[in-house]
Amino acid sequence: MVQRTSLPSFAKDIMPMFRPDDIACMRPMGVRLNNPDWMTDPGGDPEYPDYANARRVFAVLQKGSMPPDQPWPDAWLTVYQDWMANGFAP
Ligand code: HEM
């Protein structure tokens, strides 16, 4: 089990993994990788029951289709998954 003193948060643990180019490329498509309100929006969609924005982002990261040049290492996916499992804190 991962030892920590506080729960993972988007600002501290997740946002630093997105590069400026990731953020810039995705912004025109409405995928707001540097926006805690958007990334932690609890709303669902037809595909995901809740937290659809964060879950849709995770789906492409896990598939390896995003980012297009260099898939995330497994350790980064684990950090993201751990953040989701602990409540999608901003
Ligand atoms: C960590 C980095 C990235 C994440 C999490 C990400 C996330 C996503 C997501 C969730 C979609 C699907 C959008 C939808 O369902 O409406 C998408 C599509 C797309 N992204 Fe990214 N993206 C990343 C990096 C990039 C970069 C760096 C580029 C440009 C060089 C890019 C270009 C595109 C394009 C062209 C699409 C639409 C076509 C496709 O699905 O392949 N993305 N991305």
PDB file of C-alpha atoms and ligand atoms in Angstrom:
ATOM      1  CA  MET A   1       0.000   0.000   0.000  1.00  0.00           C
ATOM      2  CA  VAL A   2       1.158   3.514  -0.789  1.00  0.00           C
ATOM      3  CA  GLN A   3       2.101   5.452   2.353  1.00  0.00           C
ATOM      4  CA  ARG A   4       0.972   9.053   2.386  1.00  0.00           C
ATOM      5  CA  THR A   5       0.029  11.813   4.772  1.00  0.00           C
ATOM      6  CA  SER A   6      -2.857  13.173   2.701  1.00  0.00           C
ATOM      7  CA  LEU A   7      -5.204  11.988  -0.014  1.00  0.00           C
ATOM      8  CA  PRO A   8      -4.071  12.479  -3.613  1.00  0.00           C
ATOM      9  CA  SER A   9      -5.292  15.689  -5.218  1.00  0.00           C
ATOM     10  CA  PHE A  10      -5.622  16.833  -8.801  1.00  0.00           C
ATOM     11  CA  ALA A  11      -3.497  19.968  -8.302  1.00  0.00           C
ATOM     12  CA  LYS A  12      -0.667  18.221  -6.463  1.00  0.00           C
ATOM     13  CA  ASP A  13      -0.543  14.771  -8.061  1.00  0.00           C
ATOM     14  CA  ILE A  14      -2.260  14.779 -11.456  1.00  0.00           C
ATOM     15  CA  MET A  15      -1.935  18.168 -13.127  1.00  0.00           C
ATOM     16  CA  PRO A  16       1.902  18.147 -13.030  1.00  0.00           C
ATOM     17  CA  MET A  17       1.858  15.040 -15.266  1.00  0.00           C
ATOM     18  CA  PHE A  18       0.237  16.984 -18.127  1.00  0.00           C
ATOM     19  CA  ARG A  19       2.714  18.850 -20.333  1.00  0.00           C
ATOM     20  CA  PRO A  20       2.000  22.360 -21.616  1.00  0.00           C
ATOM     21  CA  ASP A  21       1.544  20.847 -25.108  1.00  0.00           C
ATOM     22  CA  ASP A  22      -1.000  18.311 -23.833  1.00  0.00           C
ATOM     23  CA  ILE A  23      -3.013  21.127 -22.293  1.00  0.00           C
ATOM     24  CA  ALA A  24      -2.737  23.349 -25.386  1.00  0.00           C
ATOM     25  CA  CYS A  25      -3.612  20.566 -27.867  1.00  0.00           C
ATOM     26  CA  MET A  26      -6.682  19.452 -25.960  1.00  0.00           C
ATOM     27  CA  ARG A  27      -8.112  22.831 -24.949  1.00  0.00           C
ATOM     28  CA  PRO A  28      -9.791  23.528 -28.354  1.00  0.00           C
ATOM     29  CA  MET A  29     -11.525  20.125 -28.084  1.00  0.00           C
ATOM     30  CA  GLY A  30     -12.998  21.090 -24.713  1.00  0.00           C
ATOM     31  CA  VAL A  31     -10.787  18.646 -22.785  1.00  0.00           C
ATOM     32  CA  ARG A  32      -9.515  20.965 -20.051  1.00  0.00           C
ATOM     33  CA  LEU A  33      -6.559  19.137 -18.577  1.00  0.00           C
ATOM     34  CA  ASN A  34      -5.395  22.076 -16.439  1.00  0.00           C
ATOM     35  CA  ASN A  35      -8.811  22.925 -15.022  1.00  0.00           C
ATOM     36  CA  PRO A  36      -9.547  21.356 -11.618  1.00  0.00           C
ATOM     37  CA  ASP A  37     -13.261  22.254 -11.837  1.00  0.00           C
ATOM     38  CA  TRP A  38     -13.590  20.456 -15.174  1.00  0.00           C
ATOM     39  CA  MET A  39     -11.438  17.488 -14.188  1.00  0.00           C
ATOM     40  CA  THR A  40     -13.292  16.961 -10.903  1.00  0.00           C
ATOM     41  CA  ASP A  41     -16.817  17.608 -12.240  1.00  0.00           C
ATOM     42  CA  PRO A  42     -18.860  14.743 -10.753  1.00  0.00           C
ATOM     43  CA  GLY A  43     -21.310  14.729 -13.664  1.00  0.00           C
ATOM     44  CA  GLY A  44     -21.830  11.604 -15.725  1.00  0.00           C
ATOM     45  CA  ASP A  45     -22.606  11.054 -19.408  1.00  0.00           C
ATOM     46  CA  PRO A  46     -24.119   8.196 -21.425  1.00  0.00           C
ATOM     47  CA  GLU A  47     -20.859   6.249 -21.135  1.00  0.00           C
ATOM     48  CA  TYR A  48     -19.768   6.926 -17.539  1.00  0.00           C
ATOM     49  CA  PRO A  49     -22.150   7.137 -14.559  1.00  0.00           C
ATOM     50  CA  ASP A  50     -20.150   9.856 -12.788  1.00  0.00           C
ATOM     51  CA  TYR A  51     -16.941  11.875 -13.138  1.00  0.00           C
ATOM     52  CA  ALA A  52     -17.205  11.401 -16.888  1.00  0.00           C
ATOM     53  CA  ASN A  53     -14.518  13.987 -17.730  1.00  0.00           C
ATOM     54  CA  ALA A  54     -11.846  12.377 -15.573  1.00  0.00           C
ATOM     55  CA  ARG A  55     -12.893   8.859 -16.564  1.00  0.00           C
ATOM     56  CA  ARG A  56     -12.833   9.670 -20.290  1.00  0.00           C
ATOM     57  CA  VAL A  57      -9.338  11.124 -19.913  1.00  0.00           C
ATOM     58  CA  PHE A  58      -8.211   8.013 -18.041  1.00  0.00           C
ATOM     59  CA  ALA A  59      -9.663   5.743 -20.738  1.00  0.00           C
ATOM     60  CA  VAL A  60      -7.468   7.228 -23.475  1.00  0.00           C
ATOM     61  CA  LEU A  61      -4.399   7.321 -21.221  1.00  0.00           C
ATOM     62  CA  GLN A  62      -4.852   3.649 -20.352  1.00  0.00           C
ATOM     63  CA  LYS A  63      -5.508   2.682 -23.966  1.00  0.00           C
ATOM     64  CA  GLY A  64      -2.275   4.460 -24.879  1.00  0.00           C
ATOM     65  CA  SER A  65      -3.906   6.574 -27.597  1.00  0.00           C
ATOM     66  CA  MET A  66      -3.179   9.799 -25.670  1.00  0.00           C
ATOM     67  CA  PRO A  67      -0.788  11.482 -25.553  1.00  0.00           C
ATOM     68  CA  PRO A  68      -0.202  10.546 -29.210  1.00  0.00           C
ATOM     69  CA  ASP A  69       3.613  10.710 -29.103  1.00  0.00           C
ATOM     70  CA  GLN A  70       4.376   8.858 -25.895  1.00  0.00           C
ATOM     71  CA  PRO A  71       1.991   6.705 -23.844  1.00  0.00           C
ATOM     72  CA  TRP A  72       2.093   7.200 -20.087  1.00  0.00           C
ATOM     73  CA  PRO A  73       4.192   4.742 -18.049  1.00  0.00           C
ATOM     74  CA  ASP A  74       2.283   2.307 -15.845  1.00  0.00           C
ATOM     75  CA  ALA A  75       3.440   4.129 -12.698  1.00  0.00           C
ATOM     76  CA  TRP A  76       1.695   7.316 -13.877  1.00  0.00           C
ATOM     77  CA  LEU A  77      -1.508   5.403 -14.677  1.00  0.00           C
ATOM     78  CA  THR A  78      -1.406   3.976 -11.157  1.00  0.00           C
ATOM     79  CA  VAL A  79      -1.140   7.473  -9.677  1.00  0.00           C
ATOM     80  CA  TYR A  80      -4.168   8.596 -11.721  1.00  0.00           C
ATOM     81  CA  GLN A  81      -6.162   5.491 -10.771  1.00  0.00           C
ATOM     82  CA  ASP A  82      -5.282   6.015  -7.106  1.00  0.00           C
ATOM     83  CA  TRP A  83      -6.512   9.621  -7.343  1.00  0.00           C
ATOM     84  CA  MET A  84      -9.850   8.435  -8.802  1.00  0.00           C
ATOM     85  CA  ALA A  85     -10.222   5.683  -6.202  1.00  0.00           C
ATOM     86  CA  ASN A  86      -9.717   8.265  -3.455  1.00  0.00           C
ATOM     87  CA  GLY A  87     -12.525  10.585  -4.487  1.00  0.00           C
ATOM     88  CA  PHE A  88     -11.308  12.776  -7.391  1.00  0.00           C
ATOM     89  CA  ALA A  89     -10.167  15.517  -4.983  1.00  0.00           C
ATOM     90  CA  PRO A  90      -9.350  18.860  -6.646  1.00  0.00           C
TER      91      PRO A  90
HETATM   92  C1  HEM B   1      -1.946  13.534 -21.473  1.00  0.00           C
HETATM   93  C2  HEM B   1      -2.204  14.038 -22.677  1.00  0.00           C
HETATM   94  C3  HEM B   1      -3.529  13.961 -23.369  1.00  0.00           C
HETATM   95  C4  HEM B   1      -4.763  13.564 -22.929  1.00  0.00           C
HETATM   96  C5  HEM B   1      -5.165  13.084 -21.540  1.00  0.00           C
HETATM   97  C6  HEM B   1      -5.680  13.665 -24.050  1.00  0.00           C
HETATM   98  C7  HEM B   1      -7.037  13.344 -23.998  1.00  0.00           C
HETATM   99  C8  HEM B   1      -7.857  13.215 -25.076  1.00  0.00           C
HETATM  100  C9  HEM B   1      -9.241  12.770 -25.040  1.00  0.00           C
HETATM  101  C10 HEM B   1     -10.021  12.425 -23.762  1.00  0.00           C
HETATM  102  C11 HEM B   1      -9.678  12.729 -26.317  1.00  0.00           C
HETATM  103  C12 HEM B   1     -11.063  12.313 -26.791  1.00  0.00           C
HETATM  104  C13 HEM B   1     -11.916  13.542 -26.887  1.00  0.00           C
HETATM  105  C14 HEM B   1     -13.393  13.228 -26.922  1.00  0.00           C
HETATM  106  O1  HEM B   1     -13.784  12.111 -26.569  1.00  0.00           O
HETATM  107  O2  HEM B   1     -14.149  14.122 -27.284  1.00  0.00           O
HETATM  108  C15 HEM B   1      -8.601  13.176 -27.175  1.00  0.00           C
HETATM  109  C16 HEM B   1      -8.665  13.306 -28.554  1.00  0.00           C
HETATM  110  C17 HEM B   1      -7.698  13.904 -29.327  1.00  0.00           C
HETATM  111  N1  HEM B   1      -6.470  14.402 -28.895  1.00  0.00           N
HETATM  112 FE1  HEM B   1      -5.730  14.270 -27.014  1.00  0.00          FE
HETATM  113  N2  HEM B   1      -4.985  14.131 -25.140  1.00  0.00           N
HETATM  114  C18 HEM B   1      -3.683  14.331 -24.772  1.00  0.00           C
HETATM  115  C19 HEM B   1      -2.650  14.837 -25.565  1.00  0.00           C
HETATM  116  C20 HEM B   1      -2.817  15.259 -26.870  1.00  0.00           C
HETATM  117  C21 HEM B   1      -1.809  15.940 -27.661  1.00  0.00           C
HETATM  118  C22 HEM B   1      -0.418  16.324 -27.170  1.00  0.00           C
HETATM  119  C23 HEM B   1      -2.362  16.168 -28.887  1.00  0.00           C
HETATM  120  C24 HEM B   1      -1.768  16.864 -30.085  1.00  0.00           C
HETATM  121  C25 HEM B   1      -0.502  16.685 -30.462  1.00  0.00           C
HETATM  122  C26 HEM B   1      -3.706  15.597 -28.878  1.00  0.00           C
HETATM  123  C27 HEM B   1      -4.571  15.581 -29.943  1.00  0.00           C
HETATM  124  C28 HEM B   1      -5.814  14.953 -29.969  1.00  0.00           C
HETATM  125  C29 HEM B   1      -6.635  14.789 -31.156  1.00  0.00           C
HETATM  126  C30 HEM B   1      -6.268  15.258 -32.563  1.00  0.00           C
HETATM  127  C31 HEM B   1      -7.817  14.128 -30.748  1.00  0.00           C
HETATM  128  C32 HEM B   1      -9.013  13.715 -31.619  1.00  0.00           C
HETATM  129  C33 HEM B   1      -8.705  12.551 -32.474  1.00  0.00           C
HETATM  130  C34 HEM B   1      -8.375  11.322 -31.707  1.00  0.00           C
HETATM  131  O3  HEM B   1      -9.164  10.916 -30.851  1.00  0.00           O
HETATM  132  O4  HEM B   1      -7.305  10.739 -31.974  1.00  0.00           O
HETATM  133  N3  HEM B   1      -3.945  15.076 -27.631  1.00  0.00           N
HETATM  134  N4  HEM B   1      -7.508  13.461 -26.395  1.00  0.00           N
END
